[in-house]
């Protein structure tokens, strides 16, 4: 265990560019989550629009989760080969068109097709956002920044909940304005990213590949080495991420529908409950991410998962508005565990394929867990409750509780037996895979050249400050 640092001093370690990288990644990940949850928050309205049962509408969620792995492969390889910037921008352009498209769907088939394509776009963002925010981040601040970054997901859910209350069924267009609105902010995100350069870590890696002769050949060779040396680790990360995705989607996707259907919560009560839950998630992710820098990544996940499992009963069986307290602390635990994940994956991943491995392990885990909401709604329909008027009611809470108990046990076991690379260096000087492909001499030459350039920049800055000071003294005299 390390000595607990002052979190404000950790945040002060980031320079302006590092903060900008974090902010653009956080905002993009936030809106990625917002767009995803637009469906889970409008299940009832979509079912009425397309004359389908909730279990059929949740296929729109399942298809997104299934196709995200396709996007992670495509955009992950593109980001590791061509840089973080332009794949990130293309991702957000696709978000604009596909969210607009969802809002204009008139048949169930159109809805499923558009959401499947949205899954491809969504799958490409996570790994890129994690790499953009974290690979230039000071080592001591990584845990805290990782926790803050991951809470873009909870913040997106919170925003989706609030805007769903404001935009759904408040006009003659019903649920559609929520999706139309979701297409707007990516325009600003694109402009923000255009104003920023590539990360320094990627620039170093690109310089080594260029010095080695052929960029594409070197990149392919790095891939062969990564697969040969790390194939078992890649399988482990997919299995771990399957558990984590079951944890988040199993506890969240149909929860608003559950408390509305089973416990007869009003729209306002559902909104307040979801806001409270996501505030807990944001606080939990930040705190546990920070603690992982002190106690280690695995230990932090293990402890918070045990607590989360213990809270499942009140989270699903309290029928009054007191369930909001259980929702706060349950999501504190779920997203607390998730707060460790971005940096845990980054530290375990091979340097040359960091975006690809982080994104693809996460999204393949999503693929495995893609049927979470469909499983829960389908099994829940086997436990009918007395109807409320014409509305059929089911005991979804029991299913969520049992399902999530199994998920927490799985995550605890996988985390317990897995590896950890707390404090892993991200620079090319510490990348043994790249050294094997490009050669130690090429690697050392690039490192020396970039260090010399950094020293020149520092000297120039110091000289400029000295000249300004001299001018100021002359004016004063």
Short mmCIF file of C-alpha atoms in Angstrom, two decimals:
data_model
loop_
_atom_site.label_atom_id
_atom_site.label_comp_id
_atom_site.label_asym_id
_atom_site.label_seq_id
_atom_site.Cartn_x
_atom_site.Cartn_y
_atom_site.Cartn_z
CA UNK A 1 0.00 0.00 0.00
CA UNK A 2 1.24 3.45 -0.96
CA UNK A 3 0.91 6.64 1.07
CA UNK A 4 -2.34 8.45 0.23
CA UNK A 5 -1.51 11.54 -1.86
CA UNK A 6 -3.42 14.82 -1.86
CA UNK A 7 -5.92 14.48 -4.78
CA UNK A 8 -5.80 18.21 -5.51
CA UNK A 9 -2.02 18.04 -5.90
CA UNK A 10 -2.50 15.12 -8.29
CA UNK A 11 -4.89 17.17 -10.43
CA UNK A 12 -2.43 20.08 -10.42
CA UNK A 13 0.20 17.80 -11.99
CA UNK A 14 -1.63 17.85 -15.35
CA UNK A 15 -0.62 20.59 -17.76
CA UNK A 16 -3.08 22.43 -20.01
CA UNK A 17 -2.75 20.04 -22.94
CA UNK A 18 -3.24 16.99 -20.73
CA UNK A 19 -6.40 18.57 -19.29
CA UNK A 20 -7.70 19.26 -22.78
CA UNK A 21 -7.10 15.63 -23.78
CA UNK A 22 -8.98 14.50 -20.68
CA UNK A 23 -11.88 16.88 -21.27
CA UNK A 24 -12.45 15.97 -24.91
CA UNK A 25 -12.32 12.26 -24.03
CA UNK A 26 -14.65 12.72 -21.04
CA UNK A 27 -17.21 14.75 -23.02
CA UNK A 28 -17.20 12.27 -25.90
CA UNK A 29 -17.59 9.29 -23.56
CA UNK A 30 -20.39 11.14 -21.74
CA UNK A 31 -22.33 11.69 -24.93
CA UNK A 32 -21.62 8.16 -26.10
CA UNK A 33 -23.41 6.94 -22.95
CA UNK A 34 -26.21 9.49 -23.41
CA UNK A 35 -26.94 8.17 -26.90
CA UNK A 36 -26.85 4.56 -25.69
CA UNK A 37 -29.33 5.09 -22.85
CA UNK A 38 -31.87 6.92 -25.01
CA UNK A 39 -33.32 3.49 -25.85
CA UNK A 40 -33.43 2.03 -22.32
CA UNK A 41 -35.21 5.18 -21.11
CA UNK A 42 -37.89 5.00 -23.82
CA UNK A 43 -38.67 1.26 -23.84
CA UNK A 44 -42.36 1.79 -23.08
CA UNK A 45 -42.80 4.52 -25.72
CA UNK A 46 -40.91 2.55 -28.39
CA UNK A 47 -42.99 -0.55 -27.59
CA UNK A 48 -46.17 1.44 -28.12
CA UNK A 49 -44.83 3.03 -31.33
CA UNK A 50 -43.81 -0.28 -32.93
CA UNK A 51 -46.46 -2.46 -31.21
CA UNK A 52 -43.81 -4.69 -29.59
CA UNK A 53 -43.25 -6.16 -26.11
CA UNK A 54 -40.44 -4.74 -23.92
CA UNK A 55 -38.36 -7.89 -24.50
CA UNK A 56 -38.51 -7.17 -28.26
CA UNK A 57 -37.61 -3.48 -27.89
CA UNK A 58 -34.58 -4.38 -25.77
CA UNK A 59 -33.19 -6.11 -28.83
CA UNK A 60 -32.30 -2.55 -29.86
CA UNK A 61 -29.99 -2.48 -26.82
CA UNK A 62 -28.72 -6.00 -27.48
CA UNK A 63 -27.81 -5.24 -31.11
CA UNK A 64 -25.84 -2.15 -30.06
CA UNK A 65 -23.86 -4.23 -27.58
CA UNK A 66 -23.26 -7.00 -30.13
CA UNK A 67 -22.01 -4.72 -32.91
CA UNK A 68 -19.80 -2.58 -30.68
CA UNK A 69 -17.05 -5.20 -30.97
CA UNK A 70 -16.97 -4.65 -34.76
CA UNK A 71 -16.42 -0.93 -34.22
CA UNK A 72 -13.73 -1.50 -31.63
CA UNK A 73 -11.72 -3.63 -34.06
CA UNK A 74 -12.06 -1.21 -36.98
CA UNK A 75 -11.48 2.04 -35.09
CA UNK A 76 -9.00 0.53 -32.62
CA UNK A 77 -6.64 -0.61 -35.38
CA UNK A 78 -7.12 2.72 -37.18
CA UNK A 79 -6.27 4.70 -34.03
CA UNK A 80 -3.14 2.63 -33.30
CA UNK A 81 -1.95 2.88 -36.90
CA UNK A 82 -3.00 6.39 -37.99
CA UNK A 83 -3.38 8.25 -34.70
CA UNK A 84 -6.06 9.02 -32.14
CA UNK A 85 -7.42 12.19 -33.73
CA UNK A 86 -9.14 11.31 -37.01
CA UNK A 87 -10.76 8.00 -36.00
CA UNK A 88 -12.19 9.93 -33.02
CA UNK A 89 -13.65 12.56 -35.36
CA UNK A 90 -15.12 9.98 -37.76
CA UNK A 91 -16.74 8.26 -34.77
CA UNK A 92 -18.56 11.42 -33.80
CA UNK A 93 -19.67 12.16 -37.36
CA UNK A 94 -21.35 8.73 -37.41
CA UNK A 95 -23.05 9.49 -34.09
CA UNK A 96 -24.69 12.55 -35.64
CA UNK A 97 -26.23 10.66 -38.57
CA UNK A 98 -27.25 7.56 -36.62
CA UNK A 99 -28.95 9.39 -33.75
CA UNK A 100 -30.87 11.48 -36.28
CA UNK A 101 -31.72 8.29 -38.15
CA UNK A 102 -33.10 6.64 -35.02
CA UNK A 103 -35.39 9.60 -34.49
CA UNK A 104 -36.84 9.18 -37.98
CA UNK A 105 -37.49 5.40 -37.80
CA UNK A 106 -41.09 4.40 -38.58
CA UNK A 107 -40.86 0.59 -38.41
CA UNK A 108 -39.38 -1.89 -35.96
CA UNK A 109 -37.02 -3.24 -38.67
CA UNK A 110 -35.67 0.24 -39.42
CA UNK A 111 -35.12 0.79 -35.71
CA UNK A 112 -33.08 -2.42 -35.33
CA UNK A 113 -30.93 -1.73 -38.41
CA UNK A 114 -30.06 1.83 -37.35
CA UNK A 115 -29.22 0.74 -33.80
CA UNK A 116 -26.97 -2.04 -35.15
CA UNK A 117 -24.97 0.54 -37.13
CA UNK A 118 -24.95 2.80 -34.09
CA UNK A 119 -23.33 -0.08 -32.19
CA UNK A 120 -20.42 -0.10 -34.66
CA UNK A 121 -19.86 3.63 -34.17
CA UNK A 122 -20.18 3.41 -30.39
CA UNK A 123 -17.72 0.52 -30.21
CA UNK A 124 -14.91 2.58 -31.70
CA UNK A 125 -14.88 5.33 -29.10
CA UNK A 126 -14.00 3.79 -25.73
CA UNK A 127 -10.44 2.65 -26.43
CA UNK A 128 -9.62 5.90 -28.21
CA UNK A 129 -11.05 8.00 -25.39
CA UNK A 130 -9.07 6.05 -22.77
CA UNK A 131 -5.83 6.39 -24.73
CA UNK A 132 -6.41 10.11 -25.39
CA UNK A 133 -7.10 10.87 -21.73
CA UNK A 134 -4.55 8.61 -20.03
CA UNK A 135 -1.47 7.85 -22.10
CA UNK A 136 0.08 11.30 -21.54
CA UNK A 137 -1.24 11.55 -17.97
CA UNK A 138 1.31 11.78 -15.10
CA UNK A 139 1.73 8.35 -13.53
CA UNK A 140 0.77 9.43 -10.00
CA UNK A 141 -2.54 10.90 -11.20
CA UNK A 142 -3.63 7.97 -13.37
CA UNK A 143 -5.96 6.28 -10.88
CA UNK A 144 -7.86 9.48 -10.11
CA UNK A 145 -8.10 10.53 -13.77
CA UNK A 146 -9.21 7.01 -14.73
CA UNK A 147 -12.02 7.16 -12.19
CA UNK A 148 -13.08 10.59 -13.40
CA UNK A 149 -12.99 9.52 -17.05
CA UNK A 150 -15.11 6.43 -16.51
CA UNK A 151 -17.79 8.52 -14.83
CA UNK A 152 -18.55 10.08 -18.18
CA UNK A 153 -20.69 6.96 -18.57
CA UNK A 154 -22.69 7.69 -15.41
CA UNK A 155 -22.86 11.41 -16.24
CA UNK A 156 -24.20 10.53 -19.69
CA UNK A 157 -26.85 8.33 -18.08
CA UNK A 158 -27.77 11.16 -15.72
CA UNK A 159 -28.09 13.63 -18.60
CA UNK A 160 -30.13 11.13 -20.63
CA UNK A 161 -32.49 10.66 -17.68
CA UNK A 162 -32.97 14.42 -17.25
CA UNK A 163 -33.44 15.16 -20.95
CA UNK A 164 -35.77 12.17 -21.37
CA UNK A 165 -38.02 13.73 -18.75
CA UNK A 166 -37.85 17.06 -20.57
CA UNK A 167 -38.20 15.85 -24.17
CA UNK A 168 -40.11 12.54 -24.18
CA UNK A 169 -43.92 12.77 -24.49
CA UNK A 170 -43.83 16.55 -24.03
CA UNK A 171 -44.53 17.30 -27.71
CA UNK A 172 -46.62 15.69 -30.45
CA UNK A 173 -43.46 13.87 -31.62
CA UNK A 174 -43.38 11.63 -28.51
CA UNK A 175 -39.99 9.94 -27.99
CA UNK A 176 -38.29 11.25 -31.15
CA UNK A 177 -36.99 14.65 -29.89
CA UNK A 178 -34.67 12.88 -27.43
CA UNK A 179 -32.82 11.22 -30.33
CA UNK A 180 -32.81 14.37 -32.46
CA UNK A 181 -31.30 16.33 -29.59
CA UNK A 182 -28.68 13.58 -29.09
CA UNK A 183 -27.30 14.30 -32.56
CA UNK A 184 -26.34 17.91 -31.76
CA UNK A 185 -23.45 17.93 -29.20
CA UNK A 186 -21.12 15.69 -31.31
CA UNK A 187 -20.73 18.67 -33.65
CA UNK A 188 -19.07 20.63 -30.82
CA UNK A 189 -17.00 17.60 -29.78
CA UNK A 190 -15.62 17.35 -33.33
CA UNK A 191 -14.60 21.03 -33.29
CA UNK A 192 -12.93 20.56 -29.87
CA UNK A 193 -10.89 17.57 -31.08
CA UNK A 194 -9.85 19.38 -34.27
CA UNK A 195 -8.19 22.01 -32.09
CA UNK A 196 -5.94 19.45 -30.35
CA UNK A 197 -2.85 17.58 -31.65
CA UNK A 198 -2.00 13.89 -31.37
CA UNK A 199 -0.91 12.66 -27.94
CA UNK A 200 2.84 12.77 -27.30
CA UNK A 201 2.90 9.01 -26.65
CA UNK A 202 1.47 8.29 -30.09
CA UNK A 203 3.86 10.80 -31.72
CA UNK A 204 6.82 8.97 -30.14
CA UNK A 205 5.57 5.62 -31.42
CA UNK A 206 4.96 7.00 -34.91
CA UNK A 207 8.50 8.45 -34.94
CA UNK A 208 9.99 5.01 -34.12
CA UNK A 209 7.98 3.39 -36.92
CA UNK A 210 9.07 6.07 -39.37
CA UNK A 211 12.71 5.69 -38.35
CA UNK A 212 12.43 1.96 -38.94
CA UNK A 213 11.56 2.53 -42.61
CA UNK A 214 8.05 1.32 -43.46
CA UNK A 215 5.30 2.41 -41.05
CA UNK A 216 2.76 -0.22 -42.10
CA UNK A 217 5.27 -3.09 -42.08
CA UNK A 218 6.50 -2.12 -38.62
CA UNK A 219 2.92 -1.84 -37.37
CA UNK A 220 2.03 -5.32 -38.68
CA UNK A 221 5.19 -6.77 -37.14
CA UNK A 222 4.25 -5.22 -33.80
CA UNK A 223 0.88 -6.94 -34.10
CA UNK A 224 2.48 -10.35 -34.63
CA UNK A 225 4.71 -9.88 -31.58
CA UNK A 226 1.78 -8.69 -29.45
CA UNK A 227 -0.38 -11.69 -30.35
CA UNK A 228 2.50 -14.14 -29.86
CA UNK A 229 3.49 -12.80 -26.44
CA UNK A 230 0.15 -11.64 -25.02
CA UNK A 231 -2.59 -13.92 -26.44
CA UNK A 232 -3.46 -15.40 -23.05
CA UNK A 233 -3.70 -11.93 -21.50
CA UNK A 234 -6.04 -10.82 -24.31
CA UNK A 235 -8.38 -13.73 -23.60
CA UNK A 236 -8.33 -12.92 -19.89
CA UNK A 237 -9.20 -9.25 -20.53
CA UNK A 238 -12.20 -10.23 -22.68
CA UNK A 239 -13.47 -12.57 -19.94
CA UNK A 240 -12.94 -9.88 -17.29
CA UNK A 241 -14.74 -7.28 -19.36
CA UNK A 242 -17.63 -9.66 -19.94
CA UNK A 243 -18.15 -9.72 -16.18
CA UNK A 244 -17.89 -5.96 -15.86
CA UNK A 245 -20.35 -5.38 -18.69
CA UNK A 246 -22.80 -7.87 -17.21
CA UNK A 247 -22.39 -5.87 -13.98
CA UNK A 248 -23.25 -2.49 -15.48
CA UNK A 249 -25.92 -3.53 -18.00
CA UNK A 250 -27.48 -6.07 -15.66
CA UNK A 251 -27.92 -3.47 -12.92
CA UNK A 252 -28.90 -0.50 -15.10
CA UNK A 253 -30.51 -1.21 -18.46
CA UNK A 254 -34.01 -2.24 -17.35
CA UNK A 255 -33.86 -0.77 -13.83
CA UNK A 256 -35.92 2.36 -14.67
CA UNK A 257 -38.48 0.16 -16.43
CA UNK A 258 -38.48 -2.24 -13.44
CA UNK A 259 -39.29 0.37 -10.80
CA UNK A 260 -41.96 1.86 -13.06
CA UNK A 261 -43.58 -1.46 -13.97
CA UNK A 262 -43.16 -3.48 -10.77
CA UNK A 263 -43.33 -0.74 -8.12
CA UNK A 264 -45.60 1.72 -9.99
CA UNK A 265 -43.15 4.64 -9.81
CA UNK A 266 -44.27 7.76 -11.66
CA UNK A 267 -42.14 9.29 -14.42
CA UNK A 268 -40.91 11.92 -11.98
CA UNK A 269 -40.01 9.30 -9.35
CA UNK A 270 -38.12 7.25 -11.96
CA UNK A 271 -36.20 10.36 -13.00
CA UNK A 272 -35.24 11.27 -9.43
CA UNK A 273 -34.19 7.68 -8.66
CA UNK A 274 -31.97 7.54 -11.73
CA UNK A 275 -30.40 10.91 -10.96
CA UNK A 276 -29.63 9.79 -7.39
CA UNK A 277 -28.20 6.48 -8.66
CA UNK A 278 -25.94 8.20 -11.14
CA UNK A 279 -24.70 10.70 -8.60
CA UNK A 280 -23.67 7.70 -6.53
CA UNK A 281 -22.00 6.20 -9.58
CA UNK A 282 -20.00 9.34 -10.32
CA UNK A 283 -18.82 9.71 -6.73
CA UNK A 284 -18.00 6.01 -6.44
CA UNK A 285 -16.00 5.81 -9.65
CA UNK A 286 -13.89 8.82 -8.74
CA UNK A 287 -13.21 7.70 -5.17
CA UNK A 288 -12.43 4.06 -5.98
CA UNK A 289 -10.30 5.07 -8.97
CA UNK A 290 -8.27 7.31 -6.65
CA UNK A 291 -8.01 4.53 -4.04
CA UNK A 292 -6.71 2.09 -6.66
CA UNK A 293 -3.55 4.19 -6.92
CA UNK A 294 -3.00 3.55 -3.19
CA UNK A 295 -4.30 0.02 -2.58
CA UNK A 296 -3.81 -1.42 -6.08
CA UNK A 297 -6.22 -2.05 -8.96
CA UNK A 298 -7.32 -5.59 -8.08
CA UNK A 299 -7.78 -5.05 -4.34
CA UNK A 300 -9.98 -2.00 -4.98
CA UNK A 301 -12.18 -3.97 -7.41
CA UNK A 302 -12.49 -6.91 -5.01
CA UNK A 303 -13.55 -4.86 -2.00
CA UNK A 304 -16.14 -2.75 -3.82
CA UNK A 305 -17.59 -5.82 -5.58
CA UNK A 306 -18.19 -7.57 -2.25
CA UNK A 307 -20.00 -4.50 -0.94
CA UNK A 308 -22.03 -4.22 -4.15
CA UNK A 309 -23.17 -7.83 -3.85
CA UNK A 310 -24.32 -7.23 -0.27
CA UNK A 311 -26.50 -4.31 -1.40
CA UNK A 312 -28.44 -6.20 -4.10
CA UNK A 313 -31.43 -7.10 -1.92
CA UNK A 314 -32.45 -3.52 -0.99
CA UNK A 315 -31.59 -2.41 -4.56
CA UNK A 316 -34.24 -4.70 -6.03
CA UNK A 317 -36.76 -5.53 -3.28
CA UNK A 318 -37.48 -2.22 -1.52
CA UNK A 319 -40.78 -1.08 -3.03
CA UNK A 320 -41.02 2.44 -1.57
CA UNK A 321 -39.12 5.59 -2.51
CA UNK A 322 -36.48 4.53 0.04
CA UNK A 323 -35.08 2.43 -2.80
CA UNK A 324 -33.31 5.62 -3.93
CA UNK A 325 -30.76 5.21 -1.12
CA UNK A 326 -30.08 1.62 -2.21
CA UNK A 327 -29.75 2.79 -5.83
CA UNK A 328 -27.19 5.43 -4.81
CA UNK A 329 -24.94 2.98 -2.97
CA UNK A 330 -25.37 0.11 -5.44
CA UNK A 331 -24.28 2.29 -8.34
CA UNK A 332 -21.51 3.73 -6.14
CA UNK A 333 -20.17 0.16 -6.03
CA UNK A 334 -20.82 -0.82 -9.66
CA UNK A 335 -19.25 2.29 -11.13
CA UNK A 336 -16.67 2.35 -8.35
CA UNK A 337 -15.33 -0.93 -9.71
CA UNK A 338 -15.57 0.46 -13.23
CA UNK A 339 -13.57 3.54 -12.24
CA UNK A 340 -10.46 1.36 -12.02
CA UNK A 341 -10.96 -0.24 -15.43
CA UNK A 342 -9.65 2.36 -17.94
CA UNK A 343 -6.22 2.58 -16.33
CA UNK A 344 -6.15 -1.14 -15.38
CA UNK A 345 -6.66 -2.07 -19.05
CA UNK A 346 -4.18 0.55 -20.24
CA UNK A 347 -1.47 -0.77 -17.89
CA UNK A 348 -2.06 -4.38 -18.94
CA UNK A 349 -2.24 -3.73 -22.70
CA UNK A 350 0.68 -4.03 -25.17
CA UNK A 351 1.89 -0.50 -25.97
CA UNK A 352 1.65 -0.71 -29.75
CA UNK A 353 -1.98 -1.83 -29.69
CA UNK A 354 -3.22 -0.02 -26.62
CA UNK A 355 -6.33 1.50 -28.22
CA UNK A 356 -7.21 -1.75 -29.97
CA UNK A 357 -6.75 -3.96 -26.90
CA UNK A 358 -8.53 -1.63 -24.47
CA UNK A 359 -11.42 -1.03 -26.85
CA UNK A 360 -11.75 -4.56 -28.21
CA UNK A 361 -11.51 -6.36 -24.87
CA UNK A 362 -14.14 -3.98 -23.52
CA UNK A 363 -16.43 -4.41 -26.53
CA UNK A 364 -15.99 -8.17 -26.86
CA UNK A 365 -16.96 -8.30 -23.21
CA UNK A 366 -19.98 -6.24 -24.24
CA UNK A 367 -20.72 -8.78 -26.96
CA UNK A 368 -20.73 -11.61 -24.42
CA UNK A 369 -23.00 -9.59 -22.14
CA UNK A 370 -25.14 -8.13 -24.93
CA UNK A 371 -28.24 -10.11 -24.05
CA UNK A 372 -28.35 -8.88 -20.43
CA UNK A 373 -31.51 -6.79 -20.78
CA UNK A 374 -33.21 -9.34 -23.03
CA UNK A 375 -32.40 -12.17 -20.58
CA UNK A 376 -33.74 -10.17 -17.64
CA UNK A 377 -36.96 -9.09 -19.36
CA UNK A 378 -37.61 -12.54 -20.86
CA UNK A 379 -37.12 -14.38 -17.56
CA UNK A 380 -38.96 -11.65 -15.68
CA UNK A 381 -42.06 -12.23 -17.83
CA UNK A 382 -42.27 -15.70 -16.26
CA UNK A 383 -43.08 -14.07 -12.91
CA UNK A 384 -46.31 -12.12 -13.51
CA UNK A 385 -47.82 -9.74 -10.96
CA UNK A 386 -51.42 -8.43 -10.82
CA UNK A 387 -51.89 -6.00 -13.74
CA UNK A 388 -52.44 -2.29 -13.28
CA UNK A 389 -55.33 -1.51 -15.59
CA UNK A 390 -54.27 -2.66 -19.04
CA UNK A 391 -50.57 -2.69 -18.11
CA UNK A 392 -49.05 -6.13 -17.48
CA UNK A 393 -46.67 -6.23 -14.54
CA UNK A 394 -43.77 -8.59 -13.81
CA UNK A 395 -41.37 -9.29 -10.95
CA UNK A 396 -38.24 -8.05 -12.68
CA UNK A 397 -36.54 -7.16 -9.36
CA UNK A 398 -36.13 -10.82 -8.35
CA UNK A 399 -34.45 -11.63 -11.67
CA UNK A 400 -32.07 -8.64 -11.45
CA UNK A 401 -31.07 -9.61 -7.91
CA UNK A 402 -30.24 -13.25 -8.73
CA UNK A 403 -28.56 -12.33 -12.02
CA UNK A 404 -26.37 -9.67 -10.43
CA UNK A 405 -25.39 -11.95 -7.53
CA UNK A 406 -23.92 -14.39 -10.04
CA UNK A 407 -22.18 -11.55 -11.89
CA UNK A 408 -20.49 -10.16 -8.77
CA UNK A 409 -19.23 -13.64 -7.83
CA UNK A 410 -17.80 -14.07 -11.35
CA UNK A 411 -16.02 -10.68 -11.29
CA UNK A 412 -14.51 -11.38 -7.87
CA UNK A 413 -13.08 -14.73 -9.03
CA UNK A 414 -11.67 -13.35 -12.32
CA UNK A 415 -10.10 -10.34 -10.59
CA UNK A 416 -8.60 -12.52 -7.87
CA UNK A 417 -6.73 -14.78 -10.33
CA UNK A 418 -5.72 -12.03 -12.78
CA UNK A 419 -2.57 -9.90 -13.21
CA UNK A 420 -1.87 -6.26 -12.36
CA UNK A 421 0.70 -3.78 -13.71
CA UNK A 422 0.29 -0.82 -11.36
CA UNK A 423 2.68 1.95 -12.44
CA UNK A 424 3.37 0.56 -15.94
CA UNK A 425 5.34 3.08 -18.05
CA UNK A 426 3.64 4.12 -21.32
CA UNK A 427 6.60 5.66 -23.18
CA UNK A 428 8.31 3.87 -26.09
CA UNK A 429 11.51 3.63 -24.06
CA UNK A 430 9.77 1.04 -21.87
CA UNK A 431 8.03 -0.92 -24.66
CA UNK A 432 9.85 -4.25 -25.09
CA UNK A 433 7.56 -5.35 -27.93
CA UNK A 434 8.42 -2.29 -30.01
CA UNK A 435 12.12 -2.69 -29.21
CA UNK A 436 11.97 -6.27 -30.51
CA UNK A 437 10.48 -5.12 -33.82
CA UNK A 438 12.27 -1.81 -34.42
CA UNK A 439 15.51 -2.60 -32.64
CA UNK A 440 17.04 -1.08 -29.53
CA UNK A 441 19.15 1.39 -31.53
CA UNK A 442 16.20 2.88 -33.45
CA UNK A 443 14.21 3.15 -30.26
CA UNK A 444 17.06 4.82 -28.35
CA UNK A 445 17.74 7.26 -31.22
CA UNK A 446 14.12 8.44 -31.30
CA UNK A 447 14.02 8.80 -27.52
CA UNK A 448 17.23 10.86 -27.52
CA UNK A 449 15.98 13.06 -30.34
CA UNK A 450 12.66 13.78 -28.62
CA UNK A 451 14.41 14.48 -25.29
CA UNK A 452 16.70 16.94 -27.06
CA UNK A 453 13.68 18.66 -28.64
CA UNK A 454 11.98 18.87 -25.23
CA UNK A 455 15.12 20.41 -23.71
CA UNK A 456 15.32 22.95 -26.53
CA UNK A 457 11.68 23.92 -25.94
CA UNK A 458 12.36 24.38 -22.23
CA UNK A 459 15.42 26.54 -22.94
CA UNK A 460 13.45 28.65 -25.43
CA UNK A 461 10.64 29.13 -22.91
CA UNK A 462 13.15 30.08 -20.22
CA UNK A 463 14.86 32.54 -22.57
CA UNK A 464 11.51 34.14 -23.47
CA UNK A 465 10.64 34.51 -19.80
CA UNK A 466 14.05 36.07 -19.13
CA UNK A 467 13.65 38.59 -21.97
CA UNK A 468 10.18 39.55 -20.71
CA UNK A 469 11.61 39.99 -17.22
CA UNK A 470 14.41 42.20 -18.57
CA UNK A 471 12.02 44.39 -20.49
CA UNK A 472 9.81 44.69 -17.41
CA UNK A 473 12.82 45.73 -15.27
CA UNK A 474 13.89 48.35 -17.82
CA UNK A 475 10.38 49.82 -17.91
CA UNK A 476 10.31 49.89 -14.11
CA UNK A 477 13.71 51.59 -13.99
#
